[in-house]
Coordinates of C-alpha atoms and ligand atoms in Angstrom, one line a residue:
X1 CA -170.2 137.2 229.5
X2 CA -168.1 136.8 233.0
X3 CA -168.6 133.0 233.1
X4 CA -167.7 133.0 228.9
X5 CA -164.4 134.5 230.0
X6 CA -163.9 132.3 232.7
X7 CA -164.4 129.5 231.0
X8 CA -162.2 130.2 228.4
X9 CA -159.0 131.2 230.7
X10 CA -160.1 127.8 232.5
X11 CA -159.7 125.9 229.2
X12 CA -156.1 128.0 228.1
X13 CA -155.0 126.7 232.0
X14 CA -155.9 123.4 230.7
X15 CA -154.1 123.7 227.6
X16 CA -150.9 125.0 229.3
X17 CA -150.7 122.4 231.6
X18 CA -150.8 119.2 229.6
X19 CA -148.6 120.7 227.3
X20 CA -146.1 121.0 229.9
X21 CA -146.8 117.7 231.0
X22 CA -146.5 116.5 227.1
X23 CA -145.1 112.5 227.2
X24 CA -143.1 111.4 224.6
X25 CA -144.9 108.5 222.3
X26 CA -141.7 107.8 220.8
X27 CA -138.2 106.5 221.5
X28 CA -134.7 107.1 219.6
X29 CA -134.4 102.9 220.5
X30 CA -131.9 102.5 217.6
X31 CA -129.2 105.0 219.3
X32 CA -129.4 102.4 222.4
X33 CA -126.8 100.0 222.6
X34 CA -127.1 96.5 222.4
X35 CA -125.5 93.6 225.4
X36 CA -123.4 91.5 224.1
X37 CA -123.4 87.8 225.0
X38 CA -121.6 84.6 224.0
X39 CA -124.8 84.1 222.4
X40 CA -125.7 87.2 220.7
X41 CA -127.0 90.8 221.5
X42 CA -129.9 92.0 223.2
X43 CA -132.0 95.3 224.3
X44 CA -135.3 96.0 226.0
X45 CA -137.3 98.7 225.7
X46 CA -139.6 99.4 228.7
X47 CA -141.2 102.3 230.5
X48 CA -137.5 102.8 232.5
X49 CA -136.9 103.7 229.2
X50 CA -139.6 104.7 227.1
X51 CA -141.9 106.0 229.4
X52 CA -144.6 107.0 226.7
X53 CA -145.0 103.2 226.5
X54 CA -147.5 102.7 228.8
X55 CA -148.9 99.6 228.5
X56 CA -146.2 97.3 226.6
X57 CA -142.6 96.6 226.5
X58 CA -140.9 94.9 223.9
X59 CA -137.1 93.4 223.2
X60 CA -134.5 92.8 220.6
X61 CA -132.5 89.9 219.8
X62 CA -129.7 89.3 217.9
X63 CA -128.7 85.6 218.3
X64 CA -125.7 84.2 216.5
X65 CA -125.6 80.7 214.6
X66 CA -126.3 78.2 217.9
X67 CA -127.2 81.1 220.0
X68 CA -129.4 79.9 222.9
X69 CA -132.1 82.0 225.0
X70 CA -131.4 80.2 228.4
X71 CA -135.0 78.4 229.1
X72 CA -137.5 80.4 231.1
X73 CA -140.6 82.1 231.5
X74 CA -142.8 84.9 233.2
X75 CA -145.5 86.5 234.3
X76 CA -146.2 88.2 231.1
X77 CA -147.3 86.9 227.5
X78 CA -145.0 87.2 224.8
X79 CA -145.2 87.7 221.0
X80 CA -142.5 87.9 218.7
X81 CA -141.8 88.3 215.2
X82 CA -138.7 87.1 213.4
X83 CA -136.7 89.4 210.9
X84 CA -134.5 87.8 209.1
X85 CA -132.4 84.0 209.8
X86 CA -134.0 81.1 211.8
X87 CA -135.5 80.3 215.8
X88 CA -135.9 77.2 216.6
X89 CA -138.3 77.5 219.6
X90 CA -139.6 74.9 222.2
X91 CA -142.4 76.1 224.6
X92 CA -143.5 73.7 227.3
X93 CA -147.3 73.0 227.8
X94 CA -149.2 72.7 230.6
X95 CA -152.2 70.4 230.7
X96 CA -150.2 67.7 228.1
X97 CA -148.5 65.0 229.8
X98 CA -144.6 66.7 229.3
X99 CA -146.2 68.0 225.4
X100 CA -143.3 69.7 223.9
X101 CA -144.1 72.4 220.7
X102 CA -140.6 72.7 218.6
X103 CA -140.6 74.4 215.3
X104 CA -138.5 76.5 213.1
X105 CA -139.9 80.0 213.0
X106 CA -138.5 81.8 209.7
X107 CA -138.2 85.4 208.3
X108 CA -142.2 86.7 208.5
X109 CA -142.9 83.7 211.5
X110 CA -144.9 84.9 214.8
X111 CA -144.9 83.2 217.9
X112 CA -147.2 83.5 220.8
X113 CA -145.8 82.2 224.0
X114 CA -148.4 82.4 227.2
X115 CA -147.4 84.0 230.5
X116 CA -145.4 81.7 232.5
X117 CA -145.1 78.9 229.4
X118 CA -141.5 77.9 229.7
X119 CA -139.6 78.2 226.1
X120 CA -136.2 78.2 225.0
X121 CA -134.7 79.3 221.5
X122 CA -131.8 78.7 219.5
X123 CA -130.9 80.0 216.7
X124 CA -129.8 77.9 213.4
X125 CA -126.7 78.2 211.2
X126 CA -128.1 81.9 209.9
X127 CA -128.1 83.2 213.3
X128 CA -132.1 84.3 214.0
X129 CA -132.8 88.2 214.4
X130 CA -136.4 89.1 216.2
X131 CA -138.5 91.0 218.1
X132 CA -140.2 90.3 221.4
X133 CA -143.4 92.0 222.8
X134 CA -145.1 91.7 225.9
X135 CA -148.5 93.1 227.4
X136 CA -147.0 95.1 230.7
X137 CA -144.8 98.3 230.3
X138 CA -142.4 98.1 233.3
X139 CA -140.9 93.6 232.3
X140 CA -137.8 93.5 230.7
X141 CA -136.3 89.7 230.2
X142 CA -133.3 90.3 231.8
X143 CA -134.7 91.3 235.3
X144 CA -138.1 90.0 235.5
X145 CA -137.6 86.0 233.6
X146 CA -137.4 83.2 235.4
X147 CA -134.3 81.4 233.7
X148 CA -133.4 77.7 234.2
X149 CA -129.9 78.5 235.2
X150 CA -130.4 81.3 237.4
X151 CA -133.2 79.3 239.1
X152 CA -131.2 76.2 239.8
X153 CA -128.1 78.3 241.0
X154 CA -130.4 80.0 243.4
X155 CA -130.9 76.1 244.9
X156 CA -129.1 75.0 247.6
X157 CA -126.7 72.3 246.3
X158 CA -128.0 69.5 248.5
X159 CA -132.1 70.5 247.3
X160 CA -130.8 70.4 244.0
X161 CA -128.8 67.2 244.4
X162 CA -132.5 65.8 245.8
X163 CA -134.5 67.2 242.8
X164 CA -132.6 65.5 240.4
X165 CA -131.6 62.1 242.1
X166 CA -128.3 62.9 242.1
X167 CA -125.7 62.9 245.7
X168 CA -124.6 66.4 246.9
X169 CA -121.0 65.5 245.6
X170 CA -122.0 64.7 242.3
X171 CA -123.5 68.7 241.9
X172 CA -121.1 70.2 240.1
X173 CA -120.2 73.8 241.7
X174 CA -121.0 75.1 238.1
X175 CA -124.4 74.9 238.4
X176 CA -124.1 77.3 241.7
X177 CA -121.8 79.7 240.4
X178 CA -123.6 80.4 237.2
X179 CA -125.5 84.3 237.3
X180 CA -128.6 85.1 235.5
X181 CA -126.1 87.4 232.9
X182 CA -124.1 83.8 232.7
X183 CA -127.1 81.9 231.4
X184 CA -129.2 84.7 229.0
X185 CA -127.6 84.2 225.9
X186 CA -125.0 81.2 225.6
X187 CA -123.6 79.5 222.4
X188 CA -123.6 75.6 221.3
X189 CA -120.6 74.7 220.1
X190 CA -122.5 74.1 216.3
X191 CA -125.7 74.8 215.8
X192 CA -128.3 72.5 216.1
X193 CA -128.7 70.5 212.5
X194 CA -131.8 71.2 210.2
X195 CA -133.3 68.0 211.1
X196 CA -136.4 68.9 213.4
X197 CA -136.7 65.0 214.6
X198 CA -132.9 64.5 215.7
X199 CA -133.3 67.8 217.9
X200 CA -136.7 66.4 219.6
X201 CA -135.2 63.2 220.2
X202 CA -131.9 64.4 221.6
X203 CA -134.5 64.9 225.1
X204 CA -133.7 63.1 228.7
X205 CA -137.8 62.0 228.6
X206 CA -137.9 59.7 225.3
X207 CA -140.1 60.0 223.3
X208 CA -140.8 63.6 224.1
X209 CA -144.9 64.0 222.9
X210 CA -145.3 66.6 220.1
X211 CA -147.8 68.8 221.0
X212 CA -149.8 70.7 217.9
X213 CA -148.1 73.8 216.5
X214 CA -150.0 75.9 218.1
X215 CA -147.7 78.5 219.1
X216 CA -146.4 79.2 215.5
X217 CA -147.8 81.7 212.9
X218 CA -146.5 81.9 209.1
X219 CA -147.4 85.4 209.1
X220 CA -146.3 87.7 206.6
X221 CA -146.3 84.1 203.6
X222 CA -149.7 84.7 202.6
X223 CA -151.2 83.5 205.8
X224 CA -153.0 85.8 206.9
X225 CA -155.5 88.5 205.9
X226 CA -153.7 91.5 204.0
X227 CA -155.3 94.7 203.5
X228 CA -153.5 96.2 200.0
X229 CA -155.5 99.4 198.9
X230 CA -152.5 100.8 196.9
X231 CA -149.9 102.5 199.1
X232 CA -149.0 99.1 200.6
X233 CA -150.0 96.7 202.6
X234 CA -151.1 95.6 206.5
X235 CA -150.6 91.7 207.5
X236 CA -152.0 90.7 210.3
X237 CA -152.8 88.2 212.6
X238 CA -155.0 88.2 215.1
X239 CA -157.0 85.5 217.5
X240 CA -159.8 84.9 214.4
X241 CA -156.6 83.5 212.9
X242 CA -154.0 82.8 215.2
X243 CA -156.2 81.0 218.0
X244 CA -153.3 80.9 220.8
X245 CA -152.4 84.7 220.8
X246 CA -155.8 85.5 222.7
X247 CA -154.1 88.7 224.9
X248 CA -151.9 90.6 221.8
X249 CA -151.2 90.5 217.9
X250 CA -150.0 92.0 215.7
X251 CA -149.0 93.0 212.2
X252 CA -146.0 93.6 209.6
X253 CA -147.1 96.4 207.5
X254 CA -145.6 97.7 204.1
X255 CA -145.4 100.9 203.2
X256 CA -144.3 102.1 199.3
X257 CA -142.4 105.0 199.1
X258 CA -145.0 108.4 199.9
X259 CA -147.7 105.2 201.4
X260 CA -149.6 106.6 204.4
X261 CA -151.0 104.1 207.1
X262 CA -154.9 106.3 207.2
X263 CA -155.5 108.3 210.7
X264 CA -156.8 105.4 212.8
X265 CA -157.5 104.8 216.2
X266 CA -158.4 101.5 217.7
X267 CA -161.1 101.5 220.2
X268 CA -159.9 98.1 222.5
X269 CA -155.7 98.5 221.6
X270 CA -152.7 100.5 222.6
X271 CA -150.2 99.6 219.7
X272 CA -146.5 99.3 220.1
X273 CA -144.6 100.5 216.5
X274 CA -141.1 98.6 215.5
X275 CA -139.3 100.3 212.2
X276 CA -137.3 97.5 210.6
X277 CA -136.2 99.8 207.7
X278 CA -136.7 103.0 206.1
X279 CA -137.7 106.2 207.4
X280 CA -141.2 107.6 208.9
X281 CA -143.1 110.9 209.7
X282 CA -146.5 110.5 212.1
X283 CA -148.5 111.9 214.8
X284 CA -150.5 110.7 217.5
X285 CA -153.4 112.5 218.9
X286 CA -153.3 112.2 222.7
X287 CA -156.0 114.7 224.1
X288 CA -157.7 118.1 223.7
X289 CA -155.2 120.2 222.3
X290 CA -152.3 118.0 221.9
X291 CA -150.9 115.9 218.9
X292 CA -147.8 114.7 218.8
X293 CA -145.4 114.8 215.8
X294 CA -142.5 112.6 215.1
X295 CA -140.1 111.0 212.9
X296 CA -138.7 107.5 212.9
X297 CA -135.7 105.8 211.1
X298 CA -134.6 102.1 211.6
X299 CA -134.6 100.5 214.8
X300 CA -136.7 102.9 216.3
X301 CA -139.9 102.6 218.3
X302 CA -143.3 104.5 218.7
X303 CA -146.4 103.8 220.9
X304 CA -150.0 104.9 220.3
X305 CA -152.2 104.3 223.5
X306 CA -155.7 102.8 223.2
X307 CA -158.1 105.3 221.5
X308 CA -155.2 107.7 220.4
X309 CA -155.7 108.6 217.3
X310 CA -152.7 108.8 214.9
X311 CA -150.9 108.2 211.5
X312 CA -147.8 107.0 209.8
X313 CA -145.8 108.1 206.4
X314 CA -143.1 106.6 204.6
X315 CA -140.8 109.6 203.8
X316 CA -138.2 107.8 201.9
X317 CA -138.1 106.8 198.3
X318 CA -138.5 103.2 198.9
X319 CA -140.5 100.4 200.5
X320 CA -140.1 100.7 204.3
X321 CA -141.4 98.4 206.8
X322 CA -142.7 97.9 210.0
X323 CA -143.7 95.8 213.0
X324 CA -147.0 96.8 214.8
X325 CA -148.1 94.6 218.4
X326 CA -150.9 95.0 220.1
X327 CA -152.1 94.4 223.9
X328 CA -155.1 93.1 223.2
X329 CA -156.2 89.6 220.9
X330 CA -158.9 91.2 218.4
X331 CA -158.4 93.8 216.3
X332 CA -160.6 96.8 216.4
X333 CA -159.9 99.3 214.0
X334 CA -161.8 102.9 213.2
X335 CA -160.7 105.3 210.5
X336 CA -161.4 108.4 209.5
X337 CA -162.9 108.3 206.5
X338 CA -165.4 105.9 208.4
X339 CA -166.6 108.8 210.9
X340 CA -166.7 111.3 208.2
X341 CA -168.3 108.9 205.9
X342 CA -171.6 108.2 208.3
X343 CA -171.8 112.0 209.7
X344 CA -174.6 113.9 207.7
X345 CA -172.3 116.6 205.5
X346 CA -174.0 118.8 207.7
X347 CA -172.6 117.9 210.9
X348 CA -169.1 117.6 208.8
X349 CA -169.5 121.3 207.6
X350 CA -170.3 122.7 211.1
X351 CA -167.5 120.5 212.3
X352 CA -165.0 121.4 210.5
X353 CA -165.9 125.3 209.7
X354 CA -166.2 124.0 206.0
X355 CA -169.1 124.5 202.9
X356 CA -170.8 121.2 202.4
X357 CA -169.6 121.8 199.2
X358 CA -166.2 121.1 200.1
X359 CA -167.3 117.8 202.7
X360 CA -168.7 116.6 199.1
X361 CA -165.6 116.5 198.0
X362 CA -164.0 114.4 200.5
X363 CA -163.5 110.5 199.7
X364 CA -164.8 108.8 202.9
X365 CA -163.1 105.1 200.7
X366 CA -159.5 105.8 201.2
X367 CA -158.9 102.5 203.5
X368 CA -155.9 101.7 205.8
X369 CA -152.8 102.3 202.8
X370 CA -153.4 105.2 201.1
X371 CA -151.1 105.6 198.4
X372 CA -149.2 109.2 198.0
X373 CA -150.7 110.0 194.6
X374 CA -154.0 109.7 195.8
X375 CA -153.8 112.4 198.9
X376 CA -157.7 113.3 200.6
X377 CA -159.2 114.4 198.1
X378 CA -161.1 112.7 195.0
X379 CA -159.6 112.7 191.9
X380 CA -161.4 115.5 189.7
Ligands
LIG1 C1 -139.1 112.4 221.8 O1 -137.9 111.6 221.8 C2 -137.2 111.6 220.6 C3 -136.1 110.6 220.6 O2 -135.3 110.8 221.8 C4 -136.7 113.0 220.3 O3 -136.0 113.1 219.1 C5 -137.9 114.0 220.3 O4 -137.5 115.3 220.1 C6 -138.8 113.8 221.5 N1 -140.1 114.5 221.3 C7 -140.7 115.2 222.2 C8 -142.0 115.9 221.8 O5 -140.2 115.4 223.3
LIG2 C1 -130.6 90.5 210.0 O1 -130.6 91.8 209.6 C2 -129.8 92.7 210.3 C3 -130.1 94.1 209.9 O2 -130.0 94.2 208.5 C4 -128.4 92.3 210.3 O3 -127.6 93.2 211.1 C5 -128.2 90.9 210.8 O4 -126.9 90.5 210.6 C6 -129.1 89.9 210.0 N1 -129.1 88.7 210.8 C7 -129.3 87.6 210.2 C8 -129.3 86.4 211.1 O5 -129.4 87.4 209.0
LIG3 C1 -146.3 94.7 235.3 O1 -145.1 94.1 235.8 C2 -144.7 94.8 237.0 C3 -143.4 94.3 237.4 O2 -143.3 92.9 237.4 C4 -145.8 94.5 238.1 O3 -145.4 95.2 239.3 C5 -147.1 95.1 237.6 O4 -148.1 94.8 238.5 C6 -147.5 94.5 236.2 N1 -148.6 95.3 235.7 C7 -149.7 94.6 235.3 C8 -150.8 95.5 234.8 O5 -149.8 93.4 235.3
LIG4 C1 -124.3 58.2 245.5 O1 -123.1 57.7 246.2 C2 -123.2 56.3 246.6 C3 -122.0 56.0 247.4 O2 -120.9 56.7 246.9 C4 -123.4 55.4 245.4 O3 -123.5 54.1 245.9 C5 -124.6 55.8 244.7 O4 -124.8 55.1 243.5 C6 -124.6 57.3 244.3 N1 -125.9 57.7 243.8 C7 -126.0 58.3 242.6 C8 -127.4 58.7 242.2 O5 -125.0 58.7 241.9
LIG5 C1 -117.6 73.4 234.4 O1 -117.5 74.4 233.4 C2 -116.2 74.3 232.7 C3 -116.1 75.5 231.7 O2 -117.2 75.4 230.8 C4 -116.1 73.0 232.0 O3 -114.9 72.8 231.3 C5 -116.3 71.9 233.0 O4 -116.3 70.6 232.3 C6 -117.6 72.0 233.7 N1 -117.7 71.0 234.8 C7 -118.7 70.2 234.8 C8 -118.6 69.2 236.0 O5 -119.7 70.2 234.0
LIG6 C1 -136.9 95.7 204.7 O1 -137.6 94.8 205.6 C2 -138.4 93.9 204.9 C3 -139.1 93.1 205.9 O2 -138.2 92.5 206.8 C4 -137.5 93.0 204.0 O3 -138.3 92.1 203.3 C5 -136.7 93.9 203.0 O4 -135.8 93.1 202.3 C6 -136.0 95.0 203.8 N1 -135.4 95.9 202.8 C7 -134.2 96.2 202.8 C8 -133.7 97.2 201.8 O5 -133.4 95.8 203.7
LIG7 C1 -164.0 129.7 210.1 O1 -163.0 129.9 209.1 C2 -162.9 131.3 208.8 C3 -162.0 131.4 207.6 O2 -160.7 130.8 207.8 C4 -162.3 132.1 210.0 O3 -162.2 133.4 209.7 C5 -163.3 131.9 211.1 O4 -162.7 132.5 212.3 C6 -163.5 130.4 211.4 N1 -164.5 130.3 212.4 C7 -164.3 129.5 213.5 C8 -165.4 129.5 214.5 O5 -163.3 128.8 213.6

């Protein structure tokens, strides 16, 4: 009887505790400012930040019509997906002799871009709005890239004037004075014209060698595998049909108005959670004791860490949409009409404190979208 009570107070400690220590899985990103550049806007999102996020960051840009991303690259991998207008994106390859990937990513487009692949993007004539994700929690673009700019400016004039066969007098003190906040986001004059050939050609090395388009995904354009059980819909991408992106994916998922995304977890992923519009209720399920509950409007962010379990509602009266990326380049997915579904009702019924008469009742079918008419139960 002593070592029941103890045992017990020991557990209520246990409970306390973490609830005091209770991180937040979500983050109000929408109320946070955007920098402005010649180029466009941008804002990270990273555990300075978010510090729920524990495992990815992420970034939004807002580039205007011949908006450039100043070329560079890092020590992360990067996947992005475009929201609305055009990126033209170049990514240099290693192991092709100087291969060069340029392509036009539109609305629904992914990209995969390899740690420490240089790549550069400007935007077309209607301006190109997306979102970046990477696989560590702490990089952010602006501190942690290795820009072009930046890099040569760091470069004593007379290396530099070496490098490029050029004489020390010729270097013009531009290139020195220039700051990485100079080079982030700058602006062309016009934007580049529609023709894909003219912009590969206008290149120093002629002809540049067109590497395969590896690097580009026509997601959410009937490309991809969409799960639609009523309620919505989930397209995703991941390495079975996007080869390149072997470290993350991700998904754009639809939710009707009332549509729940089912209580999930994924056994290999932590996911990263981008509203693009409409309004969200949800939970995650962090440890013994603890769930989380939260809403979400447009522009905001939520993270589930790998194994969590958790769930997502659209409370509006409309479709509402959102951007899921994952750390990880399979998708692993376990729901839970799947554990209830393969548990003798037995078990269930002890579980949960329930008549098996009432785990009979349960419909272990309802898949990832379950539409709001349909709620838990079966229809009589
Ligand atoms: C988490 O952060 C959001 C946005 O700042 C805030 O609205 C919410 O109350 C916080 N939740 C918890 C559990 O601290
Ligand atoms: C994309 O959509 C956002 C949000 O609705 C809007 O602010 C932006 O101007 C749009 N950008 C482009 C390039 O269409
Ligand atoms: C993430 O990036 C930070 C900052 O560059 C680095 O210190 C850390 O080791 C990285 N973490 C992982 C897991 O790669
Ligand atoms: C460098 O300057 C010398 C003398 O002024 C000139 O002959 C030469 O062509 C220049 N080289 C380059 C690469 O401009
Ligand atoms: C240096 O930058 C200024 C301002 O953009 C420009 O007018 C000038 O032509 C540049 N100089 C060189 C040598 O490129
Ligand atoms: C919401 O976002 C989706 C996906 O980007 C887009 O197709 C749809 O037009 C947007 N809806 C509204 C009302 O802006
Ligand atoms: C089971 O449910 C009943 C009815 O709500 C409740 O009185 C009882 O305390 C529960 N038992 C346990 C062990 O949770």
């Amino acid at each position: 009887m002593g070592s029941v009570v103890c045992t017990l107070v020991a557990f209520a400690a246990v409970v306390l505790t973490t609830a005091q220590a209770q991180v937040n899985f979500t983050q109000a990103w929408s109320d946070v400012p955007f920098q402005t550049f010649p180029g466009g806007e941008y804002k990270s999102s990273s555990a300075m930040t978010f510090p729920g996020s524990t495992s990815m960051s992420a970034a939004l840009f807002k580039l205007v019509a011949g908006g450039v991303r100043d070329a560079h690259w890092h020590n992360v991998d990067e996947w992005a997906y475009v929201i609305n207008g055009t990126c033209r994106a170049t990514v240099l390859e290693q192991g092709k002799l100087r291969g060069v990937d340029t392509w036009d990513y539109f609305e629904g487009d992914i990209w995969f871009f390899p740690a420490n692949t240089a790549h550069t993007v400007v935007a077309l004539a209607d301006g190109c709005y997306f979102l970046t994700g990477y696989n560590n929690a702490s990089f952010t673009e602006e501190r942690d890239a290795f820009g072009l700019s930046d890099w040569l400016a760091l470069t004593p004039q007379r290396i530099m004037a070496q490098a490029l066969g050029l004489n020390t007098s010729a270097v013009p003190a531009n290139l020195s004075s220039r700051t990485s906040h100079d080079g982030f986001l700058t602006r062309l004059a016009a934007p580049p014209a529609n023709s894909l050939d003219a912009y590969r050609a206008s290149t120093l090395l002629q002809p540049p060698q067109q590497a395969a388009q590896v690097h580009r995904f026509p997601l959410a354009h009937g490309n991809a595998p969409e799960v639609n059980n009523g309620g919505g819909y989930i397209n995703l991408a991941d390495s079975s049909t996007f080869p390149a992106a072997t470290t993350m994916m991700g998904a754009l998922v639809k939710f009707e108005a009332g549509g729940l995304r089912q209580l999930h977890w994924h056994t290999t992923l932590s996911e990263w959670q981008f509203i693009i519009n409409g309004t969200f209720e949800g939970a995650v399920f962090t440890r013994a004791g603890v769930a989380q509950d939260f809403t979400l409007g447009p522009g905001d962010a939520g993270f589930a860490p790998r194994g969590s379990a958790h769930w997502l509602r659209n409370t509006g009266d409309t479709d509402a949409y959102m951007i899921l990326m994952f750390d990880g380049g399979v998708f692993t997915n376990e729901d839970v009409g799947g554990l209830i579904g393969v548990l003798p009702a037995s078990i269930v019924a002890s579980s949960l404190n329930v008549t098996q008469g009432f785990v009979a009742s349960i419909n272990p079918r309802l898949e990832s979208m379950v539409p709001m008419a349909s709620g838990n139960l079966k229809q009589a």
